[in-house]
Short mmCIF file of C-alpha atoms in Angstrom, two decimals:
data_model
loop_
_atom_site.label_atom_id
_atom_site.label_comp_id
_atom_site.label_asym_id
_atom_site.label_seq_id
_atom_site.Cartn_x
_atom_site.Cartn_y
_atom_site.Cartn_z
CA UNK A 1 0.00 0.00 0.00
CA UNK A 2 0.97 3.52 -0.46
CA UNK A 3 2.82 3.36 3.09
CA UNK A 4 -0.04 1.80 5.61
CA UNK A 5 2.21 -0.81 6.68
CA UNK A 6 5.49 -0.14 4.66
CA UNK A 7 7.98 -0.32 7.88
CA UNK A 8 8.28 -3.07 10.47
CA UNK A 9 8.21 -0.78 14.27
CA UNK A 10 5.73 1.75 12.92
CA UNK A 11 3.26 -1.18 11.38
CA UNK A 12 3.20 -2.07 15.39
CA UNK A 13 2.20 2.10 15.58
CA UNK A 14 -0.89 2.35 13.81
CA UNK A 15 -1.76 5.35 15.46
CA UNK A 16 1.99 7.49 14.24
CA UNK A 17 1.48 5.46 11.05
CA UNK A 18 1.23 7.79 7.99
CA UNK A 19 -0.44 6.06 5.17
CA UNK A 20 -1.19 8.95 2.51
CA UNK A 21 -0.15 12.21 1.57
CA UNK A 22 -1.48 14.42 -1.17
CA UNK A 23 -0.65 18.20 -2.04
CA UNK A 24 -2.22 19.64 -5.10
CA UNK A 25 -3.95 23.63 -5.98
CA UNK A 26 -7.52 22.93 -4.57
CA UNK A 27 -9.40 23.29 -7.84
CA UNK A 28 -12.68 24.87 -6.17
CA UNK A 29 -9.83 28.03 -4.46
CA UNK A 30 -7.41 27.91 -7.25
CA UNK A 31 -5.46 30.78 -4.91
CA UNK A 32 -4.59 28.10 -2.53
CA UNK A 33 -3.06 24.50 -1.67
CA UNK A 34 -4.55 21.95 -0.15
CA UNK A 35 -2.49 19.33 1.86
CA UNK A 36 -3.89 16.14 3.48
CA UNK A 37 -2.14 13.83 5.84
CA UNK A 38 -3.73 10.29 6.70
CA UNK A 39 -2.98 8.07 9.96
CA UNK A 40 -4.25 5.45 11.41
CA UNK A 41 -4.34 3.00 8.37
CA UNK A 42 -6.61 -0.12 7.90
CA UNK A 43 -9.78 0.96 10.08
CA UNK A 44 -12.61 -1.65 10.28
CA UNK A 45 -15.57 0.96 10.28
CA UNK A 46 -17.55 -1.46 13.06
CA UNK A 47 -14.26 -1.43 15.44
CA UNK A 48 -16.59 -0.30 18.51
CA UNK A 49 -16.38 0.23 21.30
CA UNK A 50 -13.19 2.05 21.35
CA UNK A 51 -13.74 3.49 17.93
CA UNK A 52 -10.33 5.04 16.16
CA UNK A 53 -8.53 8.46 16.73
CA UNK A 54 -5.76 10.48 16.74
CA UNK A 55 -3.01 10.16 19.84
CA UNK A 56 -3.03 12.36 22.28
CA UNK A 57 0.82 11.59 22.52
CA UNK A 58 1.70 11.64 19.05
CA UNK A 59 2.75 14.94 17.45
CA UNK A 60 1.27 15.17 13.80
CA UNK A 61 2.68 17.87 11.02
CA UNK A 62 2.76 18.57 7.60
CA UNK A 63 5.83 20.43 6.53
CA UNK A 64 6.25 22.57 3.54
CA UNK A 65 9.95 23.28 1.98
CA UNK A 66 10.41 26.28 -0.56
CA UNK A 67 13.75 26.72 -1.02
CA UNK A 68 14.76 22.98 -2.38
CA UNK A 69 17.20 22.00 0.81
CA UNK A 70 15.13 19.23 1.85
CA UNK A 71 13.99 21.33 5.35
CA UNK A 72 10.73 22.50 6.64
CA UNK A 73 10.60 26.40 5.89
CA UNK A 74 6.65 26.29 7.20
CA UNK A 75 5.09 23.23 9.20
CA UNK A 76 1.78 23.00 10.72
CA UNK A 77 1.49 20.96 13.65
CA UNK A 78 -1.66 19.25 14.63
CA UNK A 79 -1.68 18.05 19.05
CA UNK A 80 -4.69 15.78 20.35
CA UNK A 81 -5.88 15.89 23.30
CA UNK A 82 -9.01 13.42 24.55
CA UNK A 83 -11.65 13.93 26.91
CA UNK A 84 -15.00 11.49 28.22
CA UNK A 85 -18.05 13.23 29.12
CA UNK A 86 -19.50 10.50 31.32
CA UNK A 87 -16.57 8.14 32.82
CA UNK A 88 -18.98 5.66 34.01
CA UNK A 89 -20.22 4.76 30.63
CA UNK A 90 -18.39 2.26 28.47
CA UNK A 91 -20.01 3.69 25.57
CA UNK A 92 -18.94 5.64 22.76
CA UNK A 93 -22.51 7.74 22.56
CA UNK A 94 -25.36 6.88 24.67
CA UNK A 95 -27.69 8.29 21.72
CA UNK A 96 -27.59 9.89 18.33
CA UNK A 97 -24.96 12.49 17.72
CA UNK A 98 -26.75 15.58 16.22
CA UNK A 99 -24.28 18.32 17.22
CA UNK A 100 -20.71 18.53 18.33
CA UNK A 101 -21.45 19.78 21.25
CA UNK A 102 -24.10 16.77 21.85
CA UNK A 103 -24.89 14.98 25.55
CA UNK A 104 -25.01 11.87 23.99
CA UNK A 105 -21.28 11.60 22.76
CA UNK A 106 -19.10 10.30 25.72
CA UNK A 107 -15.71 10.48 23.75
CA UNK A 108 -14.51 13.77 22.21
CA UNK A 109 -11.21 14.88 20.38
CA UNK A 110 -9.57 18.52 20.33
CA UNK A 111 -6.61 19.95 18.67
CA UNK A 112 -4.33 22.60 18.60
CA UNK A 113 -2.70 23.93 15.26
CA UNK A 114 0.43 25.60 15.29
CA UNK A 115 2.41 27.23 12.30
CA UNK A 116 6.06 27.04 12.19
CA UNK A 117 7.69 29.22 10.17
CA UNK A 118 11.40 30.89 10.01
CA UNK A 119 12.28 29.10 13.07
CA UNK A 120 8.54 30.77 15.18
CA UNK A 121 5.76 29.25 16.11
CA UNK A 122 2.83 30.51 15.89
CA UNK A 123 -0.64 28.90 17.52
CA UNK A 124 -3.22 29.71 14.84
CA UNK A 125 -6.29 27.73 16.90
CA UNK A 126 -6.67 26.09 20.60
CA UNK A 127 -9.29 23.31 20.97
CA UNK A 128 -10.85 22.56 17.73
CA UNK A 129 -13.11 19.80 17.62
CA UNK A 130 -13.10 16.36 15.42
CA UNK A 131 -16.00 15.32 14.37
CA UNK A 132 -16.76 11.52 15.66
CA UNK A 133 -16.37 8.31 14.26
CA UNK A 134 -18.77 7.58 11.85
CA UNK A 135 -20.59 4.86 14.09
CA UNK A 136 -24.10 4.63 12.06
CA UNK A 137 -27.46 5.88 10.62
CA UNK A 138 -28.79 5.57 13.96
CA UNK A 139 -25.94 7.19 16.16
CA UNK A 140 -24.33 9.39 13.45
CA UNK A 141 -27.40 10.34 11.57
CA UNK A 142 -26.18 13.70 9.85
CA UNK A 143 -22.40 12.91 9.56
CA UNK A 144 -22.04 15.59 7.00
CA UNK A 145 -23.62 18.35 9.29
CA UNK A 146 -20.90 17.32 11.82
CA UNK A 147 -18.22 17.46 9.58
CA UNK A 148 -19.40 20.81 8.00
CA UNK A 149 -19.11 21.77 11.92
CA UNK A 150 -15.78 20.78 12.33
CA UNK A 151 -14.40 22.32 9.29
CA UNK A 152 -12.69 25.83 10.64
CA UNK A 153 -12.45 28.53 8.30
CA UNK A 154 -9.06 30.64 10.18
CA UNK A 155 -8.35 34.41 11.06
CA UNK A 156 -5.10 34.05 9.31
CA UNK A 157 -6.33 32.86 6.05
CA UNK A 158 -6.10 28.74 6.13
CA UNK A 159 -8.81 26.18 6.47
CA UNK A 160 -8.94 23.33 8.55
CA UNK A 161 -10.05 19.87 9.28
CA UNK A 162 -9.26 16.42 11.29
CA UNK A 163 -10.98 13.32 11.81
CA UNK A 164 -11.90 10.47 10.01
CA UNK A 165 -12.13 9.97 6.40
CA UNK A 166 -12.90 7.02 3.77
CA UNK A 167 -9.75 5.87 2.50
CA UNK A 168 -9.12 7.23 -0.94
CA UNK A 169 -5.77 5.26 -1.53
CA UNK A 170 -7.21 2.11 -3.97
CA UNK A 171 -4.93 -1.40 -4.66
CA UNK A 172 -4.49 -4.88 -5.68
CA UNK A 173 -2.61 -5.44 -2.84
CA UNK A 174 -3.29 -9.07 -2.48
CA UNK A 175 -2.58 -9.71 -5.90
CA UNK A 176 0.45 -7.58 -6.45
CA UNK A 177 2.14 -8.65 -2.78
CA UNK A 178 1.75 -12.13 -4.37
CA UNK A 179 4.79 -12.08 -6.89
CA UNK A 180 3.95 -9.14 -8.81
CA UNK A 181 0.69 -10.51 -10.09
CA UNK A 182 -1.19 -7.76 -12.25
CA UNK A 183 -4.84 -9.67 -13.06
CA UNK A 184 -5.08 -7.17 -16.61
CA UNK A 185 -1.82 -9.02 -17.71
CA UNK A 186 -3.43 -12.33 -16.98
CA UNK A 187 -0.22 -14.60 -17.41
CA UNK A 188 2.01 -14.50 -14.21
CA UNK A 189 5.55 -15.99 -15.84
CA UNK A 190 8.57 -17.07 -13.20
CA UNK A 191 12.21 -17.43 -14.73
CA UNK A 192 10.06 -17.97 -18.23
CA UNK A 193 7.74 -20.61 -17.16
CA UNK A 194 4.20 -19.96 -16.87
CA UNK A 195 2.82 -20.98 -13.29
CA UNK A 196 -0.68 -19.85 -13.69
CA UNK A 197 -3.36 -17.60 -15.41
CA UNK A 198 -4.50 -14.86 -13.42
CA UNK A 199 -8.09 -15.12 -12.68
CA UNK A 200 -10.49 -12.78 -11.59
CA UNK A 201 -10.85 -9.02 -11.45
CA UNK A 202 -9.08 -6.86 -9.66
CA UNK A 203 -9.27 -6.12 -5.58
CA UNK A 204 -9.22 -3.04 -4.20
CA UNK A 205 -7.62 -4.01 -0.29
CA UNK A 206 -8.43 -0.77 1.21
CA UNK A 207 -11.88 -0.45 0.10
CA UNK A 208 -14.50 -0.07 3.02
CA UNK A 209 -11.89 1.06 5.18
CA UNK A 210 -11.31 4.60 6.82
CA UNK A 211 -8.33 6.61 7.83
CA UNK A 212 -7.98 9.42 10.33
CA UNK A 213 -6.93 12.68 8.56
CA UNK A 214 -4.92 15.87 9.27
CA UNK A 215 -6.13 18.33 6.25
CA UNK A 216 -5.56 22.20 6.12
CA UNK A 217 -6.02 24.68 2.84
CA UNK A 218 -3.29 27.22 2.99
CA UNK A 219 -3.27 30.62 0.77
CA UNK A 220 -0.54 30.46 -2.30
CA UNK A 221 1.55 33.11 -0.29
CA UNK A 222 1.97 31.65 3.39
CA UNK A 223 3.49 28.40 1.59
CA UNK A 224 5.73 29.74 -1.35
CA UNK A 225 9.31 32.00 -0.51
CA UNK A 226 8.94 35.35 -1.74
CA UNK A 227 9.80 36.14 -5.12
CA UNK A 228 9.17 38.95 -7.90
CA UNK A 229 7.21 36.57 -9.96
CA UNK A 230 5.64 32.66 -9.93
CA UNK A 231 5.68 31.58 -13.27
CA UNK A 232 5.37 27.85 -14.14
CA UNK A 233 9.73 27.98 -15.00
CA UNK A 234 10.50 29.96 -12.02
CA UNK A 235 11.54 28.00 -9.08
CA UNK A 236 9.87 29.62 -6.50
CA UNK A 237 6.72 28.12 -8.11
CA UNK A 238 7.76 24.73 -6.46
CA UNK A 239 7.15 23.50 -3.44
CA UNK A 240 7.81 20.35 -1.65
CA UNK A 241 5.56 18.34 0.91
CA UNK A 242 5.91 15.80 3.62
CA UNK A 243 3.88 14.64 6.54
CA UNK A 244 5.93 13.26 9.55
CA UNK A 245 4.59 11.71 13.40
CA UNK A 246 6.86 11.84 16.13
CA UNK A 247 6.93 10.93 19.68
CA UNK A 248 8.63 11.45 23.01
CA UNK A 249 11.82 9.38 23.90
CA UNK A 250 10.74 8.11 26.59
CA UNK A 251 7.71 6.64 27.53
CA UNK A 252 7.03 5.19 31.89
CA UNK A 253 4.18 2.63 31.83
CA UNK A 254 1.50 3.76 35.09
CA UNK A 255 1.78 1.53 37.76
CA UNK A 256 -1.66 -0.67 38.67
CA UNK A 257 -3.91 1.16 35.63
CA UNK A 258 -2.15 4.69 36.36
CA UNK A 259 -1.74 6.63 33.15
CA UNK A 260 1.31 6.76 31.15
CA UNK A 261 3.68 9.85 31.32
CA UNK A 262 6.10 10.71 28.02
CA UNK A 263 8.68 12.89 28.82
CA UNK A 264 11.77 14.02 26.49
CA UNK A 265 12.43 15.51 23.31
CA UNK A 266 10.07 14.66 20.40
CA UNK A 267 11.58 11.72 18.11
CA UNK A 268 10.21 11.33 14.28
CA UNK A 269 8.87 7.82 13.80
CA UNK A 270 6.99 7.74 10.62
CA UNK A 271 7.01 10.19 7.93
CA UNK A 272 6.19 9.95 4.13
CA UNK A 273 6.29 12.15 0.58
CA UNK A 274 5.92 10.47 -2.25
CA UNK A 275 3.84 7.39 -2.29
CA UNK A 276 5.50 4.06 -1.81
CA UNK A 277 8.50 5.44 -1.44
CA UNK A 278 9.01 3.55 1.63
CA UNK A 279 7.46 0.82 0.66
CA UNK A 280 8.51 -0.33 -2.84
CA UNK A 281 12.32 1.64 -2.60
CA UNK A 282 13.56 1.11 0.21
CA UNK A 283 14.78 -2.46 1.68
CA UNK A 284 13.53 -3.82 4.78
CA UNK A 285 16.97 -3.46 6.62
CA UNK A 286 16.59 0.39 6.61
CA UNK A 287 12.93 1.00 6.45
CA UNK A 288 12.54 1.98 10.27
CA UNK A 289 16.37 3.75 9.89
CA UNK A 290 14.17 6.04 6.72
CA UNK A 291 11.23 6.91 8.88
CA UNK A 292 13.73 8.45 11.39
CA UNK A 293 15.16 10.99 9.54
CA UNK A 294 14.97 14.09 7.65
CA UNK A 295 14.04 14.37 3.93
CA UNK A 296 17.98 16.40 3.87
CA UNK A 297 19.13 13.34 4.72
CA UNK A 298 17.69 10.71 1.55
CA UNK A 299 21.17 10.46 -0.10
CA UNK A 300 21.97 8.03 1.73
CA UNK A 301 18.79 6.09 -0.39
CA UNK A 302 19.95 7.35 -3.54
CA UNK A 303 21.44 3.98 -4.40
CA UNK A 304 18.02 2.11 -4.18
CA UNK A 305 16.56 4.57 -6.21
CA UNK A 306 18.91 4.45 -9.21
CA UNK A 307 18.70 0.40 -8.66
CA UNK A 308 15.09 -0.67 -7.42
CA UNK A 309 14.75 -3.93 -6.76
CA UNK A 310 11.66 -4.61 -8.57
CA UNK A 311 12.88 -2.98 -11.74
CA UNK A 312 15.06 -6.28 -11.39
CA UNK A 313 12.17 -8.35 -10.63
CA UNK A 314 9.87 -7.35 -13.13
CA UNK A 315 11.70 -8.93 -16.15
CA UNK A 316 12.03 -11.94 -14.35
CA UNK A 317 7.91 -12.37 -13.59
CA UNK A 318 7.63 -10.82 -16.89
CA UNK A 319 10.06 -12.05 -19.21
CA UNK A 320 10.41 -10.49 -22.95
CA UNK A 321 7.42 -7.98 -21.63
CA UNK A 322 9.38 -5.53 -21.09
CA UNK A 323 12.17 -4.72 -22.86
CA UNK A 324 12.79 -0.99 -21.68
CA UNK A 325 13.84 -3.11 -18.51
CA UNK A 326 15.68 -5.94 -20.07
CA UNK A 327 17.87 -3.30 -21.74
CA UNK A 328 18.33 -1.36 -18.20
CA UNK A 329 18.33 -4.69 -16.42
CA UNK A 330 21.53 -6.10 -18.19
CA UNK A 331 23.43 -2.48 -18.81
CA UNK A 332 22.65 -1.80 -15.16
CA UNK A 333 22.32 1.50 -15.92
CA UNK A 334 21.27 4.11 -13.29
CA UNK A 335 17.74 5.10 -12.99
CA UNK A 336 18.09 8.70 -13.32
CA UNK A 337 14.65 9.06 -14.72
CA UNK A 338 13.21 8.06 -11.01
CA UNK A 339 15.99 9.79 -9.13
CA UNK A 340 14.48 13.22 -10.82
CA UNK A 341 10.90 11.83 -10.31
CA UNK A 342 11.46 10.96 -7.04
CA UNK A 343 14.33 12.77 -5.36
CA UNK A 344 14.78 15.82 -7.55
CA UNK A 345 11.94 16.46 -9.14
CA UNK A 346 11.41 16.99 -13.26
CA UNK A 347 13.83 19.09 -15.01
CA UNK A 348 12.35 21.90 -17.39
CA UNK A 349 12.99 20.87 -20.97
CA UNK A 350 12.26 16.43 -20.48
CA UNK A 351 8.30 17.22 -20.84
CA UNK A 352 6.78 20.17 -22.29
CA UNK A 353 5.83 23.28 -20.47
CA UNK A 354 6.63 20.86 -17.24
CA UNK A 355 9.25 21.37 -14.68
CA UNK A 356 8.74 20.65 -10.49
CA UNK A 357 12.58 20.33 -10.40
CA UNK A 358 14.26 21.62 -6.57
CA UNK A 359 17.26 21.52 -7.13
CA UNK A 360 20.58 19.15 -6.48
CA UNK A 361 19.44 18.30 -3.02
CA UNK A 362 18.33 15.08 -2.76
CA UNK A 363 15.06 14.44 -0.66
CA UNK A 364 12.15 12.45 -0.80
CA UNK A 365 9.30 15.06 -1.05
CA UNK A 366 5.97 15.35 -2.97
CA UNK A 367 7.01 18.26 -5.52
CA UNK A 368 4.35 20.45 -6.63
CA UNK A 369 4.62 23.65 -8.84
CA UNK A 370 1.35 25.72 -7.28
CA UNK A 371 1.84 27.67 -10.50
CA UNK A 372 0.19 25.10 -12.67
CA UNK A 373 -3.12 25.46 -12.57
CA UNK A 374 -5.55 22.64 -11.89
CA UNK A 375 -7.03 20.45 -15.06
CA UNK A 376 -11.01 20.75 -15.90
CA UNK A 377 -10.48 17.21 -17.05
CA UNK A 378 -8.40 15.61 -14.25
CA UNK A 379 -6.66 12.47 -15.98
CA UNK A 380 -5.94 9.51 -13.38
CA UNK A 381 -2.52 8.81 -15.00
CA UNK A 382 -1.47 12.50 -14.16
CA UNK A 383 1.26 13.89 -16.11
CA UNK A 384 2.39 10.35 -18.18
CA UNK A 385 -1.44 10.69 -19.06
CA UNK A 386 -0.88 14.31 -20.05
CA UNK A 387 -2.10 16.20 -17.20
CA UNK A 388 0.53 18.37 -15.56
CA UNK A 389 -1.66 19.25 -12.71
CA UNK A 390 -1.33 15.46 -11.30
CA UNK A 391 1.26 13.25 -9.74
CA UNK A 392 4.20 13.23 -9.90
CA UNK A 393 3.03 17.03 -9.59
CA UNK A 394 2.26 17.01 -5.95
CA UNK A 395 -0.88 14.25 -5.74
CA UNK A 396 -4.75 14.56 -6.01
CA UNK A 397 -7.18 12.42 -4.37
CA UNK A 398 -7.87 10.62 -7.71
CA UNK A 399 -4.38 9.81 -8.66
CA UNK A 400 -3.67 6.39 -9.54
CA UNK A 401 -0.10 6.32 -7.59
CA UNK A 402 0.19 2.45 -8.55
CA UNK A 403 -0.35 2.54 -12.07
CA UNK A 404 1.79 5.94 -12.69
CA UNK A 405 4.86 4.33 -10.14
CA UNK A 406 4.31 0.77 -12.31
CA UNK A 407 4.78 2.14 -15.17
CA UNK A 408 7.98 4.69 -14.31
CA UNK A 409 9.64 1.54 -12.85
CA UNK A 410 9.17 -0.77 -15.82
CA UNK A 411 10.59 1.92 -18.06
CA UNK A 412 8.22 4.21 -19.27
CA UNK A 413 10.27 7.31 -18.30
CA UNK A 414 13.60 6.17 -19.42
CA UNK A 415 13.31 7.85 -22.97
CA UNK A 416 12.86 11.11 -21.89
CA UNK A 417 16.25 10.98 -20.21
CA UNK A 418 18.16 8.36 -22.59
CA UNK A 419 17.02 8.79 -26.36
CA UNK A 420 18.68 5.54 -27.41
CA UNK A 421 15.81 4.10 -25.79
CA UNK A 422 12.49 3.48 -27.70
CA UNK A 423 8.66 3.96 -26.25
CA UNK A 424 7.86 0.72 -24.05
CA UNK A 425 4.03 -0.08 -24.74
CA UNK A 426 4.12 -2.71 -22.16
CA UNK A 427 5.51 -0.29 -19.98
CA UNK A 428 3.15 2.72 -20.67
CA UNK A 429 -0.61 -0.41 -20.04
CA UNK A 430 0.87 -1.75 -17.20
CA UNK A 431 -2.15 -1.06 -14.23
CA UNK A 432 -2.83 -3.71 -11.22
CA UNK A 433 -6.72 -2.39 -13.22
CA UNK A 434 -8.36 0.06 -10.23
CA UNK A 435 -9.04 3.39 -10.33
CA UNK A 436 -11.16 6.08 -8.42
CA UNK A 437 -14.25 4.40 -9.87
CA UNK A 438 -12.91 1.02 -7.39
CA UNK A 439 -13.60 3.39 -4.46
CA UNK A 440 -17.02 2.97 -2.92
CA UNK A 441 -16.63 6.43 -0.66
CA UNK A 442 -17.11 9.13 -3.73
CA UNK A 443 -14.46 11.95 -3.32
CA UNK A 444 -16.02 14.94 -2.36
CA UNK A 445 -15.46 18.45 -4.76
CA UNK A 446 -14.22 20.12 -1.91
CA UNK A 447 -12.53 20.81 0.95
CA UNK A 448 -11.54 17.93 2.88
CA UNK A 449 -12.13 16.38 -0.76
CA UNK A 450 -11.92 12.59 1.04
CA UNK A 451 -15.28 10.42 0.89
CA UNK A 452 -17.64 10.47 4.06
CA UNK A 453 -16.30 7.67 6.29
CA UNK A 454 -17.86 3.94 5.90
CA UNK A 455 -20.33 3.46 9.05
CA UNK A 456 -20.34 0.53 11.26
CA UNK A 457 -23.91 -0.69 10.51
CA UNK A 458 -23.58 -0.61 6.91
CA UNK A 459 -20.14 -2.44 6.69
CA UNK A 460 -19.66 -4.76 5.07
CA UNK A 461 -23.62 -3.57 3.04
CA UNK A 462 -26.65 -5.81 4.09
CA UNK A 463 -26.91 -8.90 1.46
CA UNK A 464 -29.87 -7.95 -0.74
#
């Protein structure tokens, strides 16, 4: 998946786990940027009675960098705290939830949201509320209403929003976690013997399940460096996003069902940019080693990038499918195609009119150039499919991530770098065969632009 369990100490986390991150020019405020950060991967809808939510002792943020050094230069940072209305109730809501500020709802969540920018902080808002879980018809009845409540429109300029959310991130994931299996390809070859057809259609995993999300729509100017003039060439155009959990070092276990106490400096332990960065890139060895650090610091990944391992892979499920590969594959050539995609971003002058380039520092961020305006006609394969507005130009809700990092891995970029290469077709069909469509939760046309979260009651839907 995009990174809901991509590390082995943070898939023990759930609650610090980041599982999507998307940063695009919100097409309904096409003077802002909208940035959403999801945790708490993988949630059964009907998980009662202790329903999901944020940690009251995890530290959330979404950082923005402007200059290309692979630092924050503005964060916002999201703190939980929890409170129960009537401790002698085990329940979540003792009747339907009608307001935020309801009788019946025995759990609440509050926030604080702080910028950080040029080394200040800055507390825009003190105890905003999340909406609840969305339990059912009977206890959640107007879940829209509540999350039109909790959606805060700020002094300063920015909008903002956490709480649940349908997950929008859509995947094969049993298919493709079983050697590389993509059903639309329907023969699944091993060292050039076939070992089986394919049958079936495609599974989207994370369907029916939610996700808790940090979200916040930011004016153009409180996220760009100042500059004469933000033209679709000019760097300051560009800038690049991350989302990042961290908790204190130390952590003293109450004695006889006391409470805990953290104390000590905030450590990151779960952050993520582009999607499956993590996951797909980076070798199990140093997964939990890459959540720890900076987005300054992904040099030391560079290697893994310019040699992914399923690049190797792929031509040996696939053989004489892919030739793009074979060629790379047996040259062992450097990927520089995905170190500009992913560490870089795009150069002007490889695609037309299109640049989200940095600079030379190397860092694992979703790059977006705010200048580009957003497409009427969105296409799902963002800018291989044409449309500069989409991924790997920041990342829209819609974006299909798998298909567009498929199809840059088995070689569909490599001629815009390396002429002596020739268009791949294999490489530009390649899809595990889901799209938006595969995800039940519609998206919504604005602001927080995720689905309305799957109830309890109606998942998995009454047989008919």
């Amino acid at each position: 998946m995009s990174s809901h369990r991509e590390a082995p100490e943070i898939a023990k986390d759930p609650v610090a786990d980041s599982s999507d991150l998307y940063a695009f020019v919100s097409p309904d405020k096409r003077d802002t940027v909208t940035l959403i950060a999801n945790f708490v991967p993988l949630q059964l809808p009907s998980g009662g009675p202790n329903f999901f939510e944020f940690g009251d002792d995890v530290r959330y943020e979404i950082h923005i960098d402007n200059d290309g050094d692979g630092r924050p230069d503005v964060t916002y940072r999201f703190e939980f705290t929890t409170e129960i209305t009537n401790p002698n109730s085990f329940l979540y809501n003792t009747g339907p939830i009608d307001s935020l500020d309801s009788e019946n709802w025995n759990r609440r969540q509050f926030y604080s949201l702080t910028r950080v920018a040029d080394g200040r902080e800055h507390r825009l808002a003190h105890k905003l509320q999340c909406p609840p879980c969305n339990v059912g018809p009977l206890s959640t009845p107007k879940y829209a209403d509540l999350v039109r409540q909790a959606t805060y429109s700020l002094s300063t300029g920015e909008r903002v929003f956490a709480g649940q959310r349908a997950d929008g991130f859509f995947v094969d994931l049993g298919a493709i976690f079983d050697l590389g299996t993509l059903r639309p390809f329907q023969q699944l070859h091993v060292a050039g013997k076939k070992i089986f057809k394919a049958e079936g259609e495609p599974v989207n995993a994370t369907d029916r399940m939610n996700v808790h999300s940090i979200a916040v729509q930011v004016p153009l100017d409180r996220v760009r460096r100042r500059a004469n003039r933000y033209g679709a060439a000019d760097r300051a155009s560009v800038i690049g996003v991350w989302t990042s959990a961290s908790r204190r070092q130390v952590r003293v276990l109450g004695d006889r069902g006391g409470a805990d106490t953290s104390t000590g400096p905030f450590t990151q332990v779960s952050r993520l940019g582009n999607p499956l960065f993590n996951e797909v890139i980076v070798p199990m060895s140093k997964k939990d080693l890459w959540n720890s650090l900076p987005p300054s610091e992904d040099k030391r990944f560079a290697q893994f990038v310019e040699q992914p391992e399923l690049a190797a892979l792929l031509p040996a499920l696939y053989p004489d499918v892919f030739p793009n590969l074979d060629k790379l594959t047996k040259a062992k050539k450097a990927r520089v195609d995905l170190v500009a995609i992913l560490l870089t971003g795009v150069p002007s002058g490889l695609i037309d009119g299109f640049t989200n380039a940095t600079g030379e520092v190397q860092a694992d961020m979703l790059r977006l150039n705010t200048a580009i305006p957003p497409s009427k006609r969105p296409d799902r394969f963002g800018v291989l499919g044409g449309d500069l507005a989409g991924f790997p130009n920041g990342r829209r809700v819609g974006d299909d991530v798998v298909s567009i990092a498929l199809r840059a891995i088995a070689g569909v970029t490599v001629p815009l770098v390396d002429k002596t290469f020739r268009p791949d077709a294999a490489a530009a069909a390649v899809t595990p065969g889901l799209s938006a469509a595969d995800v039940t939760a519609p998206f919504l046309g604005n602001f927080p632009y995720l689905g309305t979260p799957y109830d309890g009651f109606n998942n998995p839907p009454a047989a008919s």
